[in-house]
Coordinates of C-alpha atoms in Angstrom, one line a residue:
X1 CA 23.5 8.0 75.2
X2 CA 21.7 8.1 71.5
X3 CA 18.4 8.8 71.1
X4 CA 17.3 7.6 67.5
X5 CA 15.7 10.4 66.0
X6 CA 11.4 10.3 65.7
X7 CA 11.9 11.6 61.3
X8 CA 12.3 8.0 60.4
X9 CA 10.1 6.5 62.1
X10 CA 7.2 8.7 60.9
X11 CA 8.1 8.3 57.3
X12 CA 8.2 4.4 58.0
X13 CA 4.4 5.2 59.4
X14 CA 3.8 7.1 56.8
X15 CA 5.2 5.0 53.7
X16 CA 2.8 2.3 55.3
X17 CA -0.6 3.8 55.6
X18 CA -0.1 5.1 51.9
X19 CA 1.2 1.8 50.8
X20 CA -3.0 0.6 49.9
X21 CA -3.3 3.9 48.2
X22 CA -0.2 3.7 46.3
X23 CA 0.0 0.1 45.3
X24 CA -3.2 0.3 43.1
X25 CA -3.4 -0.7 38.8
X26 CA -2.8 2.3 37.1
X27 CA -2.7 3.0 33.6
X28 CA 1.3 4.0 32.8
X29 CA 0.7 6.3 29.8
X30 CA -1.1 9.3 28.3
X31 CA -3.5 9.5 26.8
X32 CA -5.6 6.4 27.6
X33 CA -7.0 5.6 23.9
X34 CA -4.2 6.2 21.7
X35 CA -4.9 8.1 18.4
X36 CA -6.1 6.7 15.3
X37 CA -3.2 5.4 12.9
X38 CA -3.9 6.7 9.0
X39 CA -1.9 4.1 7.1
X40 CA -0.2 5.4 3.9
X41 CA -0.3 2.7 1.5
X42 CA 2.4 2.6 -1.2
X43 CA 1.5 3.0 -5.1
X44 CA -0.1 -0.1 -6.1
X45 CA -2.4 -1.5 -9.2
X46 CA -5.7 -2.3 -7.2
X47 CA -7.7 -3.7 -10.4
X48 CA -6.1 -4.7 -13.6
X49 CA -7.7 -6.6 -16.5
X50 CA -6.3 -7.5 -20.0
X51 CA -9.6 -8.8 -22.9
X52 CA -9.7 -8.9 -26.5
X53 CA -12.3 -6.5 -28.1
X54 CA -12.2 -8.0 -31.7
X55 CA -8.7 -7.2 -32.9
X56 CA -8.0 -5.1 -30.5
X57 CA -6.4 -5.9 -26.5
X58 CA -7.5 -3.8 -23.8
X59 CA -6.0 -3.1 -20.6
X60 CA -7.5 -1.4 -18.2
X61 CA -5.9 -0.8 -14.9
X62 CA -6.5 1.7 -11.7
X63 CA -3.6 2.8 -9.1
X64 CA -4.6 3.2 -5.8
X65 CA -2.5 4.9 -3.1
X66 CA -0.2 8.1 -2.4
X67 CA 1.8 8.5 -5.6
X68 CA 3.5 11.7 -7.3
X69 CA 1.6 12.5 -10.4
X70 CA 3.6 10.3 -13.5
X71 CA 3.6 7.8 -16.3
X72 CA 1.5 4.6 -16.2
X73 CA 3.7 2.3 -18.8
X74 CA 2.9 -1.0 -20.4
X75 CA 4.7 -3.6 -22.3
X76 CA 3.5 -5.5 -23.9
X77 CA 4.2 -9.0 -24.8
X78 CA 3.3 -12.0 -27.2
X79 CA 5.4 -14.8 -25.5
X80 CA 8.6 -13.4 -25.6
X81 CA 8.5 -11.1 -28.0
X82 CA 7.8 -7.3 -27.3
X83 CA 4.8 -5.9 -28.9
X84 CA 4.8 -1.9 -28.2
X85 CA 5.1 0.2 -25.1
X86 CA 2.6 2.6 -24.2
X87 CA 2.3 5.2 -21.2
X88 CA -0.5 7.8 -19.5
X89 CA 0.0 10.6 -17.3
X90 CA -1.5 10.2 -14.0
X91 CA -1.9 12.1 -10.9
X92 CA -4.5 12.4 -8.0
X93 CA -7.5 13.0 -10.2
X94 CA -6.8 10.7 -12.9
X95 CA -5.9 7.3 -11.5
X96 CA -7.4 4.9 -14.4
X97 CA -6.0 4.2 -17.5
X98 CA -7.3 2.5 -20.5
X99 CA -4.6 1.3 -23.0
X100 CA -5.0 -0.7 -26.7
X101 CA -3.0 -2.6 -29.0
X102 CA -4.3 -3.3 -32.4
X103 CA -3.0 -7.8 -32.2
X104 CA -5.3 -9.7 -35.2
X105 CA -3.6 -13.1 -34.5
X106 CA -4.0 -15.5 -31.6
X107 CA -1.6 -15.4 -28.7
X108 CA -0.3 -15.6 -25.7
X109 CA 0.1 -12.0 -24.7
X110 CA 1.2 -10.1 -21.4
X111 CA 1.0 -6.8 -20.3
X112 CA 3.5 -5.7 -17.4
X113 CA 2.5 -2.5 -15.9
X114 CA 5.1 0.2 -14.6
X115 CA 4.8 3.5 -12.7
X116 CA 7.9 5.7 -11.6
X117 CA 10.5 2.8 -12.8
X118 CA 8.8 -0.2 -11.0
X119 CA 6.7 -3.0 -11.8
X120 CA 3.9 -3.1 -10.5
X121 CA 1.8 -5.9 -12.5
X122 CA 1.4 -8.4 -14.7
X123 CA -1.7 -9.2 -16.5
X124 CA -1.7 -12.8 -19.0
X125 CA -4.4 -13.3 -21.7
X126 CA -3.3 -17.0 -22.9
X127 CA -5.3 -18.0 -26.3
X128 CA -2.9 -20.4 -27.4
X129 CA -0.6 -22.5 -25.1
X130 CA 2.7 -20.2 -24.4

């Protein structure tokens, strides 16, 4: 005759007196508070503002962001027509520009701000209807 063998049935008594012990919440990763995420923001015109100082416009505009050191262009525009283009050289310590264009008449002028080959604004000063 077979005897069954006592192994299984002591792991069976086993598995069930650690079953309360093993069938608790437990957190499923490491560590427990993840680590802070630094979020790299792409190059972007943060202020931006286009006035008349007498006959003069003036656009002054900021980048903000992680950029490679470049050319901050403007166009600019009275309706359709192009005015000028201008440009600064920026980098990480020199992230404001300040540009002019000499416009004695009335208009509707824009000014669309580039860096690197993309647009990255558009500033209206409307003093007659477009």
């Amino acid at each position: 005759m077979l005897r069954p063998s006592p192994l299984p049935a002591r792991l069976l008594l086993l598995a069930c007196l650690l079953t309360p012990a093993l069938s608790g919440c437990r957190y499923a990763f490491v560590p427990l508070v993840p680590a802070p995420v630094e979020p790299e923001f792409p190059t972007r015109v943060t202020t931006a503002t286009l006035e008349r100082d007498g006959d003069t416009l003036v656009l002054r505009a900021r980048v903000d962001g992680r950029f490679s050191p470049g050319y901050l262009s403007v166009a600019w525009f009275d309706g359709a027509r192009e005015l000028g283009r201008d440009s600064v050289y920026l980098d990480a310590a020199q992230r404001e520009a300040v540009f002019r264009l000499d416009a004695p008449d009335s208009g509707a002028f824009r000014a669309v701000i580039t860096f690197g080959g993309n647009v990255l604004r558009q500033v209206e000063l409307y003093e007659v209807q477009p």
